[in-house]
Each structure stands twice: as structure tokens, then as C-alpha cells.
Amino acid sequence: SFRKRSLSSSLSISLILIIIIVESAILGYIYSRQSRLLLKELNNRADGHAINIGEILAIPIWDFDDEQIANIGTGFINKEIIDAIHIQDHHGQTLFMSRAEKAGPDHIERSAEVAYKGQIIGKVQLEFSMALYQMELRWLRNAILYALSASLVIILIGSGFLLRIFMRKPLQILQTGIDRVAKGEYAYGFKEIRHEELSGIADRF
């Protein structure tokens, strides 16, 4: 008795496994690299905002302009990237503090000194939201999963089609020829076989 195992199925499964391993490694590297770039971009934006607000606050803090300080703080807290802001004078006294309603649990912190004419007159502390970074990571992860799934479906369909052409059909021709010889057509010469691997089998038969 012979084991009923499909050679084409084994080849398809092996090919798919190889593709999964190779594509997973490549896409995993892309995901890791892109996540580092996105985090670096977020950190750069945070540094830029911290420096910017420190420069903007210099004159209002020097002039003890509480209204302008509050307006600046409110303007920055309304930015999507900023979750919280805390403005202090050089004595550590709070001049303005606010937290956005949209603030999430994950954030990165930045602080900057406020200087005027070379003198430190205050300090600002900021919390930057990671929500946008996490959303972009989710989009990237989903895109990678969709790409991997689509490629596997294409490979599965393509490999089945190619195996039908290059394996099942030649094997069917060989089997038909063997059946004809077995039924007494000894003049049959297997001339329809075009593949070297199968011609050797036909020769020996």
C-alpha cells in the first residue's frame, strides 16, 4: 500500500512556509525601523515645541503678564500633540498649569528653561501625547499584516496554478502512458513527455 500524500501540496506548504519566514523577517525589520523613526520624529517635535514655548514665554514672564502667559499656555495645550503644560517662575511658583481632556496615559516629558537677556526667569514643563505615534504604529502594523496576507493568498493561488501546469499535467501524461502500456500498447513510446525527470521514469518503465 502507498501513502496518500500529495507532492504538490507538500511543495505548496513548503513554499508558503519559506515565504512566511522571509516576509516576516523583512516586514518585521521594516516595522522596527519605522517605529524607531516615528519615535525619533516625535522626540524631535517635542524638543522643538519645548524650545519654542520657552522663547515665546520670555517676555510675558519678564513683564509679569499673567494674562498673556495664560493665553500662550492655553494655545499650546490645544495642540493635538501636547497633553499637559506647567509654567513656573524662577522661584518655582506656578504661573500656569493645565492638562488636556484628551490626555492619555502614555506620554513623553520635556522641560525648558525660560531665559531673558541671559538670565533664567522661569521654567516650562510639557507632556507630549503618544496617541498619534501609537495610531501610526497600528496603521503600519495593519498594513504589514494585510500585505503579508495578500501575498500569501497570491502565492497560494499562483503556486497551485503553476504546479497544475508544471507537475500535475506532466504526471498525468506519464500515468496515462503507463496505463496504456499496462493494457498492452507496447509500441507506445511516451513521446508526449517533455521533462527530463519524468523521461527517466518512462525510460525505465
Short mmCIF file of C-alpha atoms in Angstrom, two decimals:
data_model
loop_
_atom_site.label_atom_id
_atom_site.label_comp_id
_atom_site.label_asym_id
_atom_site.label_seq_id
_atom_site.Cartn_x
_atom_site.Cartn_y
_atom_site.Cartn_z
CA SER A 1 0.00 0.00 0.00
CA PHE A 2 1.12 3.54 -0.73
CA ARG A 3 0.78 6.59 1.46
CA LYS A 4 -1.77 9.03 0.03
CA ARG A 5 0.28 12.19 0.23
CA SER A 6 0.19 14.92 -2.40
CA LEU A 7 3.58 16.06 -3.67
CA SER A 8 2.11 19.32 -4.95
CA SER A 9 0.54 20.01 -1.54
CA SER A 10 3.88 19.39 0.16
CA LEU A 11 5.61 21.76 -2.25
CA SER A 12 2.91 24.42 -1.77
CA ILE A 13 3.13 24.18 2.02
CA SER A 14 6.94 24.34 1.93
CA LEU A 15 6.87 27.36 -0.36
CA ILE A 16 4.34 29.15 1.81
CA LEU A 17 6.38 28.45 4.96
CA ILE A 18 9.51 29.83 3.30
CA ILE A 19 7.63 32.94 2.19
CA ILE A 20 6.16 33.43 5.67
CA ILE A 21 9.61 33.21 7.28
CA VAL A 22 11.30 35.51 4.74
CA GLU A 23 8.49 38.08 4.55
CA SER A 24 8.01 38.08 8.32
CA ALA A 25 11.69 38.84 8.79
CA ILE A 26 11.65 41.63 6.19
CA LEU A 27 8.37 43.16 7.35
CA GLY A 28 9.44 42.84 11.00
CA TYR A 29 12.61 44.78 10.21
CA ILE A 30 10.57 47.44 8.36
CA TYR A 31 8.17 47.74 11.30
CA SER A 32 11.01 48.02 13.82
CA ARG A 33 12.88 50.59 11.74
CA GLN A 34 9.77 52.66 11.02
CA SER A 35 8.69 52.64 14.67
CA ARG A 36 12.12 53.98 15.66
CA LEU A 37 11.87 56.71 13.01
CA LEU A 38 8.38 57.70 14.18
CA LEU A 39 9.54 57.84 17.79
CA LYS A 40 12.57 59.90 16.78
CA GLU A 41 10.29 62.29 14.88
CA LEU A 42 8.04 62.63 17.94
CA ASN A 43 11.05 63.39 20.15
CA ASN A 44 12.30 65.99 17.68
CA ARG A 45 8.89 67.66 17.59
CA ALA A 46 8.78 67.63 21.40
CA ASP A 47 12.22 69.26 21.59
CA GLY A 48 11.18 71.86 19.05
CA HIS A 49 7.97 72.73 20.91
CA ALA A 50 9.79 72.97 24.24
CA ILE A 51 12.38 75.38 22.83
CA ASN A 52 9.69 77.38 21.03
CA ILE A 53 7.45 77.87 24.04
CA GLY A 54 10.47 78.77 26.19
CA GLU A 55 11.32 81.57 23.78
CA ILE A 56 7.72 82.77 23.49
CA LEU A 57 7.27 82.94 27.28
CA ALA A 58 10.39 85.02 27.91
CA ILE A 59 8.84 88.50 27.59
CA PRO A 60 5.46 87.71 29.26
CA ILE A 61 7.20 86.19 32.30
CA TRP A 62 9.67 89.09 32.46
CA ASP A 63 6.75 91.54 32.33
CA PHE A 64 4.66 89.54 34.84
CA ASP A 65 1.92 89.41 32.21
CA ASP A 66 -0.28 86.65 33.66
CA GLU A 67 -2.96 87.04 31.00
CA GLN A 68 -0.51 86.60 28.14
CA ILE A 69 1.10 83.64 29.91
CA ALA A 70 -2.33 82.01 30.25
CA ASN A 71 -3.12 82.70 26.58
CA ILE A 72 0.17 81.12 25.47
CA GLY A 73 -0.35 78.12 27.74
CA THR A 74 -3.92 77.64 26.53
CA GLY A 75 -2.81 77.92 22.92
CA PHE A 76 -0.23 75.19 23.33
CA ILE A 77 -2.49 72.87 25.34
CA ASN A 78 -4.96 72.96 22.45
CA LYS A 79 -2.36 71.42 20.17
CA GLU A 80 -3.05 67.75 19.49
CA ILE A 81 0.45 66.68 20.46
CA ILE A 82 0.53 68.34 23.93
CA ASP A 83 -1.25 66.73 26.89
CA ALA A 84 -0.12 68.98 29.75
CA ILE A 85 1.79 72.19 30.39
CA HIS A 86 3.21 73.66 33.59
CA ILE A 87 4.78 77.14 33.59
CA GLN A 88 6.77 78.34 36.62
CA ASP A 89 8.82 81.38 37.53
CA HIS A 90 12.44 81.17 38.68
CA HIS A 91 11.28 80.64 42.27
CA GLY A 92 9.27 77.57 41.28
CA GLN A 93 5.92 79.30 41.70
CA THR A 94 3.23 78.11 39.27
CA LEU A 95 2.18 80.73 36.73
CA PHE A 96 0.02 78.46 34.59
CA MET A 97 -0.84 74.77 34.64
CA SER A 98 -3.30 72.81 32.54
CA ARG A 99 -3.99 69.27 31.32
CA ALA A 100 -5.91 68.47 28.15
CA GLU A 101 -9.12 66.46 28.38
CA LYS A 102 -7.82 64.21 25.62
CA ALA A 103 -4.68 63.36 27.61
CA GLY A 104 -3.87 59.66 27.59
CA PRO A 105 -1.76 57.52 29.91
CA ASP A 106 1.28 57.39 27.63
CA HIS A 107 3.40 60.47 27.08
CA ILE A 108 6.94 61.80 26.92
CA GLU A 109 8.12 64.69 29.05
CA ARG A 110 10.17 67.73 28.16
CA SER A 111 11.25 70.78 30.13
CA ALA A 112 12.88 74.01 29.05
CA GLU A 113 14.28 76.98 30.90
CA VAL A 114 12.88 80.40 30.08
CA ALA A 115 15.66 82.95 29.74
CA TYR A 116 15.63 86.68 29.09
CA LYS A 117 18.83 88.61 28.35
CA GLY A 118 20.92 85.71 29.63
CA GLN A 119 19.01 85.41 32.91
CA ILE A 120 16.92 82.38 33.83
CA ILE A 121 13.47 83.72 34.74
CA GLY A 122 11.31 80.62 34.60
CA LYS A 123 10.74 77.06 33.53
CA VAL A 124 8.15 75.22 31.46
CA GLN A 125 7.35 71.51 31.68
CA LEU A 126 5.47 69.70 28.93
CA GLU A 127 3.88 66.30 28.42
CA PHE A 128 3.61 65.19 24.81
CA SER A 129 0.96 62.69 23.79
CA MET A 130 1.99 59.41 22.19
CA ALA A 131 -1.53 58.80 20.83
CA LEU A 132 -0.62 59.86 17.27
CA TYR A 133 2.57 57.78 17.39
CA GLN A 134 0.60 54.73 18.57
CA MET A 135 -2.07 55.31 15.91
CA GLU A 136 0.59 55.41 13.18
CA LEU A 137 2.14 52.23 14.58
CA ARG A 138 -1.26 50.49 14.48
CA TRP A 139 -1.74 51.63 10.88
CA LEU A 140 1.73 50.36 9.99
CA ARG A 141 1.13 47.02 11.72
CA ASN A 142 -2.21 46.55 9.96
CA ALA A 143 -0.69 47.47 6.60
CA ILE A 144 2.06 44.89 7.13
CA LEU A 145 -0.46 42.21 8.12
CA TYR A 146 -2.61 42.99 5.07
CA ALA A 147 0.44 42.87 2.80
CA LEU A 148 1.54 39.54 4.28
CA SER A 149 -1.96 38.05 4.00
CA ALA A 150 -2.40 39.27 0.42
CA SER A 151 0.98 37.91 -0.66
CA LEU A 152 0.21 34.52 0.91
CA VAL A 153 -3.14 34.32 -0.88
CA ILE A 154 -1.48 35.25 -4.19
CA ILE A 155 1.30 32.71 -3.61
CA LEU A 156 -1.20 30.00 -2.67
CA ILE A 157 -3.27 30.59 -5.81
CA GLY A 158 -0.21 31.08 -8.03
CA SER A 159 1.62 28.01 -6.73
CA GLY A 160 -1.49 25.87 -7.22
CA PHE A 161 -1.83 27.11 -10.79
CA LEU A 162 1.86 26.64 -11.60
CA LEU A 163 2.02 23.21 -10.01
CA ARG A 164 -1.01 22.18 -12.04
CA ILE A 165 0.84 23.21 -15.21
CA PHE A 166 4.37 22.01 -14.40
CA MET A 167 3.67 18.98 -12.21
CA ARG A 168 0.16 17.60 -12.27
CA LYS A 169 -0.25 17.73 -16.04
CA PRO A 170 3.14 16.05 -16.82
CA LEU A 171 2.46 13.42 -14.14
CA GLN A 172 -0.97 12.81 -15.62
CA ILE A 173 0.64 12.30 -19.05
CA LEU A 174 3.12 9.82 -17.52
CA GLN A 175 0.34 7.97 -15.71
CA THR A 176 -1.77 7.78 -18.87
CA GLY A 177 1.21 6.39 -20.79
CA ILE A 178 1.90 3.77 -18.12
CA ASP A 179 -1.76 2.74 -18.20
CA ARG A 180 -1.62 2.37 -21.97
CA VAL A 181 1.49 0.18 -21.81
CA ALA A 182 -0.07 -1.84 -18.97
CA LYS A 183 -3.07 -2.52 -21.19
CA GLY A 184 -0.83 -3.94 -23.91
CA GLU A 185 0.10 -0.94 -26.07
CA TYR A 186 3.78 -1.84 -26.06
CA ALA A 187 4.52 0.37 -29.06
CA TYR A 188 3.67 3.48 -27.05
CA GLY A 189 6.91 5.50 -26.69
CA PHE A 190 6.00 8.22 -24.14
CA LYS A 191 6.74 10.85 -26.80
CA GLU A 192 4.47 13.40 -25.11
CA ILE A 193 6.82 13.61 -22.09
CA ARG A 194 9.00 16.73 -22.27
CA HIS A 195 10.57 16.80 -18.79
CA GLU A 196 13.92 15.22 -18.03
CA GLU A 197 12.89 13.94 -14.58
CA LEU A 198 9.86 12.12 -15.98
CA SER A 199 11.57 10.86 -19.13
CA GLY A 200 13.95 8.85 -16.93
CA ILE A 201 11.00 7.14 -15.27
CA ALA A 202 9.39 6.45 -18.67
CA ASP A 203 12.69 5.01 -19.98
CA ARG A 204 12.99 2.61 -17.07
CA PHE A 205 9.35 1.59 -17.31
#
